[in-house]
mmCIF file of C-alpha atoms and ligand atoms in Angstrom:
data_model
loop_
_atom_site.group_PDB
_atom_site.id
_atom_site.type_symbol
_atom_site.label_atom_id
_atom_site.label_comp_id
_atom_site.label_asym_id
_atom_site.label_seq_id
_atom_site.Cartn_x
_atom_site.Cartn_y
_atom_site.Cartn_z
ATOM 1 C CA UNK A 148 106.400 -294.803 -114.829
ATOM 2 C CA UNK A 149 105.773 -293.700 -111.267
ATOM 3 C CA UNK A 150 104.598 -290.455 -109.834
ATOM 4 C CA UNK A 151 105.940 -287.270 -111.384
ATOM 5 C CA UNK A 152 105.818 -283.806 -109.978
ATOM 6 C CA UNK A 153 104.935 -284.695 -106.370
ATOM 7 C CA UNK A 154 107.921 -282.649 -105.374
ATOM 8 C CA UNK A 155 108.382 -279.848 -107.884
ATOM 9 C CA UNK A 156 111.627 -279.973 -109.860
ATOM 10 C CA UNK A 157 112.855 -276.409 -109.439
ATOM 11 C CA UNK A 158 116.291 -276.899 -110.975
ATOM 12 C CA UNK A 159 116.486 -274.133 -113.533
ATOM 13 C CA UNK A 160 120.152 -274.502 -114.395
ATOM 14 C CA UNK A 161 119.368 -275.995 -117.808
ATOM 15 C CA UNK A 162 116.448 -273.694 -118.676
ATOM 16 C CA UNK A 163 115.987 -270.637 -120.840
ATOM 17 C CA UNK A 164 113.210 -268.436 -119.490
ATOM 18 C CA UNK A 165 111.726 -265.186 -120.800
ATOM 19 C CA UNK A 166 109.801 -262.659 -118.755
ATOM 20 C CA UNK A 167 107.171 -260.376 -120.295
ATOM 21 C CA UNK A 168 106.186 -257.530 -117.993
ATOM 22 C CA UNK A 169 103.505 -254.856 -118.355
ATOM 23 C CA UNK A 170 104.430 -251.211 -117.749
ATOM 24 C CA UNK A 171 100.910 -250.288 -116.552
ATOM 25 C CA UNK A 172 101.093 -249.884 -112.752
ATOM 26 C CA UNK A 173 104.855 -249.965 -113.169
ATOM 27 C CA UNK A 174 105.550 -249.332 -109.479
ATOM 28 C CA UNK A 175 103.946 -252.715 -108.753
ATOM 29 C CA UNK A 176 105.134 -254.619 -111.834
ATOM 30 C CA UNK A 177 108.764 -253.608 -111.159
ATOM 31 C CA UNK A 178 108.406 -255.379 -107.811
ATOM 32 C CA UNK A 179 106.915 -258.450 -109.491
ATOM 33 C CA UNK A 180 109.815 -258.411 -111.950
ATOM 34 C CA UNK A 181 112.351 -258.205 -109.126
ATOM 35 C CA UNK A 182 110.675 -261.124 -107.367
ATOM 36 C CA UNK A 183 110.655 -263.194 -110.561
ATOM 37 C CA UNK A 184 114.298 -262.417 -111.355
ATOM 38 C CA UNK A 185 115.396 -263.276 -107.791
ATOM 39 C CA UNK A 186 113.492 -266.580 -107.864
ATOM 40 C CA UNK A 187 114.905 -267.540 -111.264
ATOM 41 C CA UNK A 188 118.426 -266.724 -110.126
ATOM 42 C CA UNK A 189 117.939 -268.666 -106.880
ATOM 43 C CA UNK A 190 116.970 -271.729 -108.918
ATOM 44 C CA UNK A 191 119.859 -271.443 -111.353
ATOM 45 C CA UNK A 192 118.246 -269.788 -114.386
ATOM 46 C CA UNK A 193 120.831 -267.573 -116.020
ATOM 47 C CA UNK A 194 120.100 -264.214 -117.637
ATOM 48 C CA UNK A 195 116.373 -264.397 -118.314
ATOM 49 C CA UNK A 196 115.363 -262.160 -121.224
ATOM 50 C CA UNK A 197 112.969 -259.395 -120.146
ATOM 51 C CA UNK A 198 110.445 -257.770 -122.502
ATOM 52 C CA UNK A 199 108.432 -254.736 -121.369
ATOM 53 C CA UNK A 200 105.015 -254.139 -122.948
ATOM 54 C CA UNK A 201 102.485 -251.299 -122.406
ATOM 55 C CA UNK A 202 99.828 -253.196 -120.433
ATOM 56 C CA UNK A 203 98.508 -256.606 -119.480
ATOM 57 C CA UNK A 204 96.486 -256.833 -122.689
ATOM 58 C CA UNK A 205 99.760 -256.905 -124.649
ATOM 59 C CA UNK A 206 101.155 -259.876 -122.687
ATOM 60 C CA UNK A 207 99.548 -262.668 -124.766
ATOM 61 C CA UNK A 208 100.673 -261.537 -128.232
ATOM 62 C CA UNK A 209 104.203 -260.988 -126.954
ATOM 63 C CA UNK A 210 104.255 -264.420 -125.335
ATOM 64 C CA UNK A 211 102.960 -265.846 -128.620
ATOM 65 C CA UNK A 212 105.770 -264.236 -130.617
ATOM 66 C CA UNK A 213 108.350 -265.607 -128.188
ATOM 67 C CA UNK A 214 106.784 -269.065 -128.057
ATOM 68 C CA UNK A 215 106.599 -269.278 -131.856
ATOM 69 C CA UNK A 216 110.166 -268.100 -132.260
ATOM 70 C CA UNK A 217 111.348 -270.881 -129.955
ATOM 71 C CA UNK A 218 114.375 -270.810 -127.721
ATOM 72 C CA UNK A 219 112.588 -270.456 -124.389
ATOM 73 C CA UNK A 220 111.536 -273.377 -122.197
ATOM 74 C CA UNK A 221 109.003 -271.225 -120.369
ATOM 75 C CA UNK A 222 107.644 -267.694 -120.349
ATOM 76 C CA UNK A 223 106.587 -265.701 -117.280
ATOM 77 C CA UNK A 224 103.931 -262.998 -117.790
ATOM 78 C CA UNK A 225 103.708 -260.223 -115.206
ATOM 79 C CA UNK A 226 101.163 -257.448 -114.819
ATOM 80 C CA UNK A 227 98.905 -255.631 -112.409
ATOM 81 C CA UNK A 228 95.231 -254.801 -112.885
ATOM 82 C CA UNK A 229 93.613 -252.729 -110.133
ATOM 83 C CA UNK A 230 89.835 -252.622 -109.937
ATOM 84 C CA UNK A 231 89.643 -249.143 -108.437
ATOM 85 C CA UNK A 232 91.611 -247.684 -111.333
ATOM 86 C CA UNK A 233 89.644 -248.864 -114.319
ATOM 87 C CA UNK A 234 86.077 -249.370 -115.421
ATOM 88 C CA UNK A 235 87.159 -252.224 -117.648
ATOM 89 C CA UNK A 236 88.941 -254.190 -114.898
ATOM 90 C CA UNK A 237 87.088 -257.397 -115.757
ATOM 91 C CA UNK A 238 87.853 -257.018 -119.455
ATOM 92 C CA UNK A 239 91.582 -256.416 -118.985
ATOM 93 C CA UNK A 240 92.017 -259.121 -116.330
ATOM 94 C CA UNK A 241 89.914 -261.719 -118.134
ATOM 95 C CA UNK A 242 91.324 -261.106 -121.607
ATOM 96 C CA UNK A 243 94.891 -261.196 -120.343
ATOM 97 C CA UNK A 244 94.258 -264.516 -118.585
ATOM 98 C CA UNK A 245 92.379 -266.017 -121.531
ATOM 99 C CA UNK A 246 95.021 -264.827 -123.984
ATOM 100 C CA UNK A 247 97.882 -266.316 -122.005
ATOM 101 C CA UNK A 248 95.994 -269.587 -121.607
ATOM 102 C CA UNK A 249 95.255 -269.715 -125.333
ATOM 103 C CA UNK A 250 98.900 -269.152 -126.233
ATOM 104 C CA UNK A 251 100.199 -271.879 -123.959
ATOM 105 C CA UNK A 252 97.621 -274.369 -125.227
ATOM 106 C CA UNK A 253 98.253 -273.426 -128.876
ATOM 107 C CA UNK A 254 102.042 -273.581 -128.619
ATOM 108 C CA UNK A 255 102.679 -276.108 -125.838
ATOM 109 C CA UNK A 256 105.139 -273.705 -124.216
ATOM 110 C CA UNK A 257 104.404 -273.233 -120.499
ATOM 111 C CA UNK A 258 103.424 -269.631 -119.868
ATOM 112 C CA UNK A 259 102.719 -268.640 -116.302
ATOM 113 C CA UNK A 260 100.358 -265.888 -115.228
ATOM 114 C CA UNK A 261 101.823 -263.517 -112.685
ATOM 115 C CA UNK A 262 99.195 -260.850 -113.185
ATOM 116 C CA UNK A 263 97.790 -259.369 -109.995
ATOM 117 C CA UNK A 264 94.085 -258.566 -110.035
ATOM 118 C CA UNK A 265 93.280 -256.610 -106.902
ATOM 119 C CA UNK A 266 90.728 -254.184 -105.514
ATOM 120 C CA UNK A 267 93.285 -251.521 -104.640
ATOM 121 C CA UNK A 268 96.955 -250.541 -104.711
ATOM 122 C CA UNK A 269 97.592 -251.705 -101.122
ATOM 123 C CA UNK A 270 96.575 -255.259 -101.987
ATOM 124 C CA UNK A 271 98.812 -255.128 -105.058
ATOM 125 C CA UNK A 272 101.780 -253.926 -102.998
ATOM 126 C CA UNK A 273 101.132 -256.666 -100.403
ATOM 127 C CA UNK A 274 101.339 -259.316 -103.135
ATOM 128 C CA UNK A 275 104.514 -257.952 -104.672
ATOM 129 C CA UNK A 276 106.676 -257.595 -101.567
ATOM 130 C CA UNK A 277 109.795 -259.413 -100.440
ATOM 131 C CA UNK A 278 107.872 -262.138 -98.571
ATOM 132 C CA UNK A 279 104.731 -262.581 -100.640
ATOM 133 C CA UNK A 280 105.621 -261.973 -104.282
ATOM 134 C CA UNK A 281 103.421 -263.347 -107.069
ATOM 135 C CA UNK A 282 106.195 -262.696 -109.593
ATOM 136 C CA UNK A 283 108.402 -265.141 -107.695
ATOM 137 C CA UNK A 284 105.534 -267.659 -107.583
ATOM 138 C CA UNK A 285 105.007 -267.358 -111.352
ATOM 139 C CA UNK A 286 108.750 -267.816 -111.944
ATOM 140 C CA UNK A 287 108.838 -270.996 -109.843
ATOM 141 C CA UNK A 288 105.732 -272.325 -111.603
ATOM 142 C CA UNK A 289 107.461 -271.694 -114.946
ATOM 143 C CA UNK A 290 110.529 -273.701 -113.905
ATOM 144 C CA UNK A 291 108.406 -276.535 -112.526
ATOM 145 C CA UNK A 292 106.275 -276.727 -115.669
ATOM 146 C CA UNK A 293 109.243 -276.545 -118.066
ATOM 147 C CA UNK A 294 110.867 -279.470 -116.245
ATOM 148 C CA UNK A 295 107.631 -281.472 -116.062
ATOM 149 C CA UNK A 296 106.828 -281.014 -119.764
ATOM 150 C CA UNK A 297 110.410 -281.905 -120.675
ATOM 151 C CA UNK A 298 110.042 -285.083 -118.621
ATOM 152 C CA UNK A 299 106.742 -285.961 -120.321
ATOM 153 C CA UNK A 300 107.976 -285.170 -123.817
ATOM 154 C CA UNK A 301 111.268 -286.988 -123.310
HETATM 155 N N1 LIG B 599 96.609 -252.591 -118.150
HETATM 156 C C1 LIG B 599 97.098 -253.157 -117.028
HETATM 157 O O1 LIG B 599 98.077 -253.904 -117.096
HETATM 158 N N2 LIG B 599 96.514 -252.916 -115.826
HETATM 159 C C2 LIG B 599 95.426 -252.100 -115.702
HETATM 160 O O2 LIG B 599 94.944 -251.916 -114.552
HETATM 161 C C3 LIG B 599 94.907 -251.492 -116.859
HETATM 162 N N3 LIG B 599 93.790 -250.585 -116.773
HETATM 163 O O3 LIG B 599 93.480 -250.128 -115.671
HETATM 164 O O4 LIG B 599 93.169 -250.245 -117.758
HETATM 165 C C4 LIG B 599 95.534 -251.758 -118.099
HETATM 166 N N4 LIG B 599 95.075 -251.192 -119.236
HETATM 167 C C5 LIG B 599 95.880 -251.088 -120.422
HETATM 168 C C6 LIG B 599 95.733 -252.287 -121.321
HETATM 169 O O5 LIG B 599 96.375 -253.424 -120.782
HETATM 170 C C7 LIG B 599 96.343 -252.011 -122.694
HETATM 171 O O6 LIG B 599 97.723 -251.726 -122.547
HETATM 172 C C8 LIG B 599 95.692 -250.843 -123.433
HETATM 173 O O7 LIG B 599 94.286 -251.026 -123.470
HETATM 174 C C9 LIG B 599 96.223 -250.767 -124.875
HETATM 175 O O8 LIG B 599 95.890 -251.956 -125.601
#
């Protein structure tokens, strides 16, 4: 009993984490990947597996395959959707988010959503830098959720 998760448990030393990263807007997603890998390493996660996919729409099915195969405590999905560069911004961003949510609810494996949805490239670069990096945030959320679910499931 008691309160769980007030302070996030970010000890990743006992966790297996996979990263799925979209190649679309690769200049940005490489930065998200670097941020995620640095954060995982900082918290003790060893050698996260990295899977590249063409675009953000391919993140959910890849996460599903990994979650169904087992072996990972959490999966980090990374991508970048820029409004100015596509007429189907809403479709790509929304379907990627809905797909990832569906997979984590269907499988029970925590899958975090490090997909930037921005108006332009400058905003995307600002959110994938050394200080503010949404890939790092998604990696930390993955560790926290893996530990919390492990605690709940016993
Ligand atoms: N994929 C992205 O990750 N970001 C985008 O901004 C984007 N745009 O602009 O279209 C994008 N499209 C590709 C999509 O994710 C699929 O890879 C493609 O439709 C093939 O299924």
